[in-house]
Amino acid sequence: PLAHVLVFGKKATRGFAHYLMGSFYSWFGPFLWGPFVFEGAENLPKADEPCIYLANHQSSVDFCSIYTFPNKAHVVAIAKSSMKYLPGFGLMTGLAGGIYISRGKKGTMAMMLELGKERIADGLSIGIFPQGTRSVPAKGVPLKPFKKGGFILAVECQVPVVPFTLCYPDDFMSSSGPPPGVKIIVHPKVEPGDNVEALMEKVEKTVTAPLIKAKESLPDRRPDAKKQD
C-alpha cells in the first residue's frame, strides 16, 4: 500500500481503492444480502460535489451500502479505530481516505474535524452514522439520538448534508430464504446554514421518520411485553 502511494500519489491511490471497494460491494453486496433498492435516487448530488452523507446506523452492512450508490460519489468513512483491523475492509477504507477515530479519547472531535476538513478540501465526501453505535428499530424502544460531530463539520465547511435512511426487513439476519435486501431512502439534500442544532434536528427527523413509522408494525419484543398483553 505504501509503495502504491509513493509511486502513484495519494489522489490516485484513494481513487483506485474506492473503485475497488465500489466494484466489490456492487457485486458482493446483493449476492450476500439481497438487492439494494433505492427510493429517491434522483436526490443524490453529482459525484464530484463534496457533501456529508448521514444515515441511521443499524448493521455492519450500513457503510458497505454507500459503495452501491448510483451517483458513484467518493465517500470516505469516519469509523471507530477497531475497524481498521478488519481484513480487507480496514486496509482499503484507509487507502480510500477513511478516517479512524478512538471513541471517548481526548481530542477525538478536534482530530475528526481537522481530517474531515482536509478530505472535503480534497473534493471528497464524508460518510457518518451520527448515532455512533447501532440502533435497531424495535417497537416501544426509542432510537438512539444523533451526535453533533458530522453537523459541526457540515456547518464549518459549508457543505450540504445528504440524509438517507437504511430500512432493513425485520428478518434481515435470520431469513431462511433468499437474502431479503435493503431499502435505501435518499432524502433531498439539506444546506448547512449556520446553526448546528437546527441542522441536526432537521436531518434527524428526516432520517428517522420512516423508521419510526415502520417500527410500529413490528412485534413487541420487550421482556415485559407479554405481561402487558
mmCIF file of C-alpha atoms in Angstrom:
data_model
loop_
_atom_site.group_PDB
_atom_site.id
_atom_site.type_symbol
_atom_site.label_atom_id
_atom_site.label_comp_id
_atom_site.label_asym_id
_atom_site.label_seq_id
_atom_site.Cartn_x
_atom_site.Cartn_y
_atom_site.Cartn_z
ATOM 1 C CA PRO A 1 0.000 0.000 0.000
ATOM 2 C CA LEU A 2 2.780 2.458 0.876
ATOM 3 C CA ALA A 3 4.552 1.641 -2.388
ATOM 4 C CA HIS A 4 1.356 2.381 -4.330
ATOM 5 C CA VAL A 5 1.046 5.783 -2.649
ATOM 6 C CA LEU A 6 4.706 6.617 -3.320
ATOM 7 C CA VAL A 7 4.506 5.578 -6.983
ATOM 8 C CA PHE A 8 1.048 6.816 -7.982
ATOM 9 C CA GLY A 9 0.347 9.535 -5.411
ATOM 10 C CA LYS A 10 -2.308 9.948 -2.727
ATOM 11 C CA LYS A 11 -5.131 11.056 -5.032
ATOM 12 C CA ALA A 12 -4.699 8.177 -7.474
ATOM 13 C CA THR A 13 -4.392 5.653 -4.640
ATOM 14 C CA ARG A 14 -7.573 6.903 -2.993
ATOM 15 C CA GLY A 15 -9.438 6.782 -6.288
ATOM 16 C CA PHE A 16 -8.233 3.267 -7.075
ATOM 17 C CA ALA A 17 -9.077 1.966 -3.584
ATOM 18 C CA HIS A 18 -12.555 3.474 -3.797
ATOM 19 C CA TYR A 19 -13.071 1.964 -7.249
ATOM 20 C CA LEU A 20 -12.127 -1.486 -5.937
ATOM 21 C CA MET A 21 -14.462 -1.136 -2.951
ATOM 22 C CA GLY A 22 -17.312 0.041 -5.179
ATOM 23 C CA SER A 23 -16.823 -2.782 -7.665
ATOM 24 C CA PHE A 24 -16.609 -5.365 -4.892
ATOM 25 C CA TYR A 25 -19.691 -4.308 -2.922
ATOM 26 C CA SER A 26 -21.800 -3.630 -6.021
ATOM 27 C CA TRP A 27 -21.375 -7.315 -6.834
ATOM 28 C CA PHE A 28 -20.851 -8.889 -3.418
ATOM 29 C CA GLY A 29 -23.499 -6.921 -1.524
ATOM 30 C CA PRO A 30 -26.567 -8.067 -3.492
ATOM 31 C CA PHE A 31 -25.189 -11.621 -3.614
ATOM 32 C CA LEU A 32 -24.825 -11.840 0.164
ATOM 33 C CA TRP A 33 -27.560 -9.528 1.474
ATOM 34 C CA GLY A 34 -30.006 -9.208 -1.416
ATOM 35 C CA PRO A 35 -30.759 -6.215 -3.642
ATOM 36 C CA PHE A 36 -30.126 -2.628 -2.595
ATOM 37 C CA VAL A 37 -33.329 -0.868 -3.614
ATOM 38 C CA PHE A 38 -33.152 2.915 -3.889
ATOM 39 C CA GLU A 39 -36.014 5.321 -3.348
ATOM 40 C CA GLY A 40 -35.278 8.959 -4.124
ATOM 41 C CA ALA A 41 -32.073 8.299 -6.088
ATOM 42 C CA GLU A 42 -32.833 11.491 -8.011
ATOM 43 C CA ASN A 43 -31.927 13.384 -4.815
ATOM 44 C CA LEU A 44 -28.309 12.273 -4.969
ATOM 45 C CA PRO A 45 -25.873 15.084 -5.851
ATOM 46 C CA LYS A 46 -23.240 14.835 -8.549
ATOM 47 C CA ALA A 47 -20.382 12.504 -7.722
ATOM 48 C CA ASP A 48 -17.810 15.297 -7.548
ATOM 49 C CA GLU A 49 -19.811 17.524 -5.169
ATOM 50 C CA PRO A 50 -18.351 17.289 -1.641
ATOM 51 C CA CYS A 51 -21.156 16.517 0.810
ATOM 52 C CA ILE A 52 -21.704 14.838 4.128
ATOM 53 C CA TYR A 53 -23.776 11.674 3.829
ATOM 54 C CA LEU A 54 -25.645 10.914 7.068
ATOM 55 C CA ALA A 55 -27.847 7.937 7.954
ATOM 56 C CA ASN A 56 -29.122 5.754 10.761
ATOM 57 C CA HIS A 57 -26.818 3.004 12.000
ATOM 58 C CA GLN A 58 -28.297 -0.463 12.299
ATOM 59 C CA SER A 59 -25.896 -3.027 10.848
ATOM 60 C CA SER A 60 -22.329 -3.696 9.757
ATOM 61 C CA VAL A 61 -23.757 -3.569 6.228
ATOM 62 C CA ASP A 62 -24.503 0.154 6.530
ATOM 63 C CA PHE A 63 -21.304 1.650 5.160
ATOM 64 C CA CYS A 64 -20.949 -1.065 2.534
ATOM 65 C CA SER A 65 -24.230 0.186 1.081
ATOM 66 C CA ILE A 66 -22.698 3.585 0.237
ATOM 67 C CA TYR A 67 -20.467 1.883 -2.341
ATOM 68 C CA THR A 68 -23.587 0.870 -4.280
ATOM 69 C CA PHE A 69 -24.959 4.425 -4.628
ATOM 70 C CA PRO A 70 -25.883 5.199 -8.261
ATOM 71 C CA ASN A 71 -24.021 8.528 -8.302
ATOM 72 C CA LYS A 72 -20.678 6.750 -7.590
ATOM 73 C CA ALA A 73 -19.573 9.524 -5.226
ATOM 74 C CA HIS A 74 -16.234 9.102 -3.469
ATOM 75 C CA VAL A 75 -17.477 8.926 0.115
ATOM 76 C CA VAL A 76 -14.914 8.212 2.833
ATOM 77 C CA ALA A 77 -15.861 6.694 6.156
ATOM 78 C CA ILE A 78 -15.487 8.046 9.651
ATOM 79 C CA ALA A 79 -15.237 4.830 11.644
ATOM 80 C CA LYS A 80 -14.090 3.597 15.042
ATOM 81 C CA SER A 81 -10.407 2.700 15.131
ATOM 82 C CA SER A 82 -11.039 -1.027 15.652
ATOM 83 C CA MET A 83 -12.479 -1.219 12.125
ATOM 84 C CA LYS A 84 -9.015 -0.751 10.638
ATOM 85 C CA TYR A 85 -8.141 -4.293 11.712
ATOM 86 C CA LEU A 86 -10.918 -5.916 9.684
ATOM 87 C CA PRO A 87 -9.228 -7.957 6.927
ATOM 88 C CA GLY A 88 -9.537 -6.220 3.583
ATOM 89 C CA PHE A 89 -12.105 -3.620 4.636
ATOM 90 C CA GLY A 90 -9.832 -1.839 7.102
ATOM 91 C CA LEU A 91 -6.911 -1.501 4.710
ATOM 92 C CA MET A 92 -8.977 -0.451 1.683
ATOM 93 C CA THR A 93 -11.030 2.036 3.703
ATOM 94 C CA GLY A 94 -7.804 3.650 4.929
ATOM 95 C CA LEU A 95 -6.336 3.780 1.426
ATOM 96 C CA ALA A 96 -9.559 5.341 0.115
ATOM 97 C CA GLY A 97 -9.179 8.179 2.620
ATOM 98 C CA GLY A 98 -11.193 6.879 5.564
ATOM 99 C CA ILE A 99 -10.796 8.479 8.988
ATOM 100 C CA TYR A 100 -10.409 6.261 12.039
ATOM 101 C CA ILE A 101 -11.258 7.690 15.455
ATOM 102 C CA SER A 102 -10.971 6.462 19.048
ATOM 103 C CA ARG A 103 -14.246 6.938 20.873
ATOM 104 C CA GLY A 104 -14.041 8.776 24.164
ATOM 105 C CA LYS A 105 -10.405 9.738 23.705
ATOM 106 C CA LYS A 106 -9.478 13.359 24.395
ATOM 107 C CA GLY A 107 -9.032 15.334 21.189
ATOM 108 C CA THR A 108 -11.045 12.906 19.041
ATOM 109 C CA MET A 109 -13.577 15.544 17.935
ATOM 110 C CA ALA A 110 -10.856 18.033 17.004
ATOM 111 C CA MET A 111 -8.989 15.378 15.024
ATOM 112 C CA MET A 112 -12.163 14.291 13.207
ATOM 113 C CA LEU A 113 -12.959 17.886 12.256
ATOM 114 C CA GLU A 114 -9.412 18.582 11.077
ATOM 115 C CA LEU A 115 -9.172 15.452 8.931
ATOM 116 C CA GLY A 116 -12.748 15.843 7.717
ATOM 117 C CA LYS A 117 -11.980 19.365 6.503
ATOM 118 C CA GLU A 118 -8.902 18.065 4.700
ATOM 119 C CA ARG A 119 -10.915 15.387 2.884
ATOM 120 C CA ILE A 120 -13.582 17.885 1.848
ATOM 121 C CA ALA A 121 -10.907 20.309 0.637
ATOM 122 C CA ASP A 122 -9.577 17.427 -1.485
ATOM 123 C CA GLY A 123 -13.005 17.128 -3.132
ATOM 124 C CA LEU A 124 -14.142 14.023 -1.222
ATOM 125 C CA SER A 125 -17.401 13.434 0.616
ATOM 126 C CA ILE A 126 -17.730 12.151 4.189
ATOM 127 C CA GLY A 127 -19.976 9.325 5.382
ATOM 128 C CA ILE A 128 -21.083 9.381 9.027
ATOM 129 C CA PHE A 129 -23.584 7.435 11.121
ATOM 130 C CA PRO A 130 -24.299 10.025 13.824
ATOM 131 C CA GLN A 131 -25.966 7.604 16.252
ATOM 132 C CA GLY A 132 -22.432 6.361 16.917
ATOM 133 C CA THR A 133 -23.430 2.799 17.731
ATOM 134 C CA ARG A 134 -26.022 0.530 16.179
ATOM 135 C CA SER A 135 -29.666 1.257 16.918
ATOM 136 C CA VAL A 136 -32.047 -1.430 15.702
ATOM 137 C CA PRO A 137 -35.669 -0.210 15.434
ATOM 138 C CA ALA A 138 -37.935 -2.020 17.879
ATOM 139 C CA LYS A 139 -41.473 -1.341 18.965
ATOM 140 C CA GLY A 140 -41.610 0.591 22.217
ATOM 141 C CA VAL A 141 -37.868 1.290 22.212
ATOM 142 C CA PRO A 142 -36.595 4.803 21.301
ATOM 143 C CA LEU A 143 -33.932 5.145 18.634
ATOM 144 C CA LYS A 144 -30.522 6.347 19.754
ATOM 145 C CA PRO A 145 -30.119 10.106 19.322
ATOM 146 C CA PHE A 146 -27.816 11.717 16.790
ATOM 147 C CA LYS A 147 -24.499 13.236 17.836
ATOM 148 C CA LYS A 148 -23.206 16.621 16.681
ATOM 149 C CA GLY A 149 -19.849 15.850 15.035
ATOM 150 C CA GLY A 150 -20.984 15.494 11.429
ATOM 151 C CA PHE A 151 -23.218 18.542 11.670
ATOM 152 C CA ILE A 152 -20.442 20.714 13.074
ATOM 153 C CA LEU A 153 -18.311 19.609 10.127
ATOM 154 C CA ALA A 154 -21.085 20.479 7.647
ATOM 155 C CA VAL A 155 -21.575 23.961 9.092
ATOM 156 C CA GLU A 156 -17.866 24.757 9.392
ATOM 157 C CA CYS A 157 -17.152 23.555 5.840
ATOM 158 C CA GLN A 158 -20.441 24.892 4.449
ATOM 159 C CA VAL A 159 -21.195 21.722 2.514
ATOM 160 C CA PRO A 160 -24.674 20.182 2.186
ATOM 161 C CA VAL A 161 -25.887 17.153 4.078
ATOM 162 C CA VAL A 162 -27.355 14.210 2.165
ATOM 163 C CA PRO A 163 -29.689 12.386 4.581
ATOM 164 C CA PHE A 164 -30.573 8.778 3.796
ATOM 165 C CA THR A 165 -32.463 6.095 5.671
ATOM 166 C CA LEU A 166 -31.450 2.444 5.722
ATOM 167 C CA CYS A 167 -34.521 0.224 6.059
ATOM 168 C CA TYR A 168 -33.841 -3.414 6.859
ATOM 169 C CA PRO A 169 -36.506 -6.129 6.948
ATOM 170 C CA ASP A 170 -37.233 -7.452 10.428
ATOM 171 C CA ASP A 171 -35.809 -10.843 9.395
ATOM 172 C CA PHE A 172 -32.713 -9.420 7.691
ATOM 173 C CA MET A 173 -30.220 -11.526 9.642
ATOM 174 C CA SER A 174 -32.450 -14.558 10.170
ATOM 175 C CA SER A 175 -34.214 -15.086 6.859
ATOM 176 C CA SER A 176 -34.000 -18.716 5.730
ATOM 177 C CA GLY A 177 -34.933 -17.899 2.142
ATOM 178 C CA PRO A 178 -33.200 -15.689 -0.412
ATOM 179 C CA PRO A 179 -31.444 -12.630 1.066
ATOM 180 C CA PRO A 180 -34.202 -10.041 1.670
ATOM 181 C CA GLY A 181 -32.205 -6.967 0.625
ATOM 182 C CA VAL A 182 -32.090 -3.406 1.923
ATOM 183 C CA LYS A 183 -34.208 -0.372 1.065
ATOM 184 C CA ILE A 184 -32.329 2.928 0.951
ATOM 185 C CA ILE A 185 -34.364 6.138 1.015
ATOM 186 C CA VAL A 186 -32.356 9.131 -0.204
ATOM 187 C CA HIS A 187 -33.879 12.386 1.017
ATOM 188 C CA PRO A 188 -33.351 15.832 -0.558
ATOM 189 C CA LYS A 189 -30.038 17.352 0.461
ATOM 190 C CA VAL A 190 -30.054 19.958 3.212
ATOM 191 C CA GLU A 191 -27.990 23.140 3.082
ATOM 192 C CA PRO A 192 -25.925 23.569 6.259
ATOM 193 C CA GLY A 193 -26.840 27.095 7.288
ATOM 194 C CA ASP A 194 -25.104 28.391 10.412
ATOM 195 C CA ASN A 195 -26.999 26.640 13.220
ATOM 196 C CA VAL A 196 -25.666 23.204 14.152
ATOM 197 C CA GLU A 197 -28.572 22.326 16.452
ATOM 198 C CA ALA A 198 -31.218 23.270 13.877
ATOM 199 C CA LEU A 199 -29.442 21.306 11.163
ATOM 200 C CA MET A 200 -29.123 18.233 13.363
ATOM 201 C CA GLU A 201 -32.770 18.362 14.419
ATOM 202 C CA LYS A 202 -33.990 18.662 10.833
ATOM 203 C CA VAL A 203 -31.811 15.854 9.497
ATOM 204 C CA GLU A 204 -32.533 13.544 12.433
ATOM 205 C CA LYS A 205 -36.286 13.921 11.945
ATOM 206 C CA THR A 206 -35.922 13.305 8.224
ATOM 207 C CA VAL A 207 -33.793 10.165 8.612
ATOM 208 C CA THR A 208 -35.751 8.590 11.450
ATOM 209 C CA ALA A 209 -39.302 9.320 10.246
ATOM 210 C CA PRO A 210 -39.522 6.184 8.025
ATOM 211 C CA LEU A 211 -38.053 4.059 10.832
ATOM 212 C CA ILE A 212 -40.484 5.348 13.446
ATOM 213 C CA LYS A 213 -43.377 4.641 11.106
ATOM 214 C CA ALA A 214 -42.119 1.142 10.249
ATOM 215 C CA LYS A 215 -41.312 0.014 13.784
ATOM 216 C CA GLU A 216 -44.918 0.491 14.923
ATOM 217 C CA SER A 217 -45.829 -2.560 12.829
ATOM 218 C CA LEU A 218 -43.044 -4.689 14.337
ATOM 219 C CA PRO A 219 -43.751 -7.276 17.033
ATOM 220 C CA ASP A 220 -43.085 -6.026 20.555
ATOM 221 C CA ARG A 221 -40.006 -7.902 21.789
ATOM 222 C CA ARG A 222 -39.575 -6.146 25.121
ATOM 223 C CA PRO A 223 -39.243 -8.658 28.013
ATOM 224 C CA ASP A 224 -42.368 -7.320 29.701
ATOM 225 C CA ALA A 225 -44.458 -7.091 26.505
ATOM 226 C CA LYS A 226 -46.257 -10.406 27.079
ATOM 227 C CA LYS A 227 -47.064 -9.464 30.661
ATOM 228 C CA GLN A 228 -48.640 -6.238 29.451
ATOM 229 C CA ASP A 229 -50.756 -8.188 26.981
#
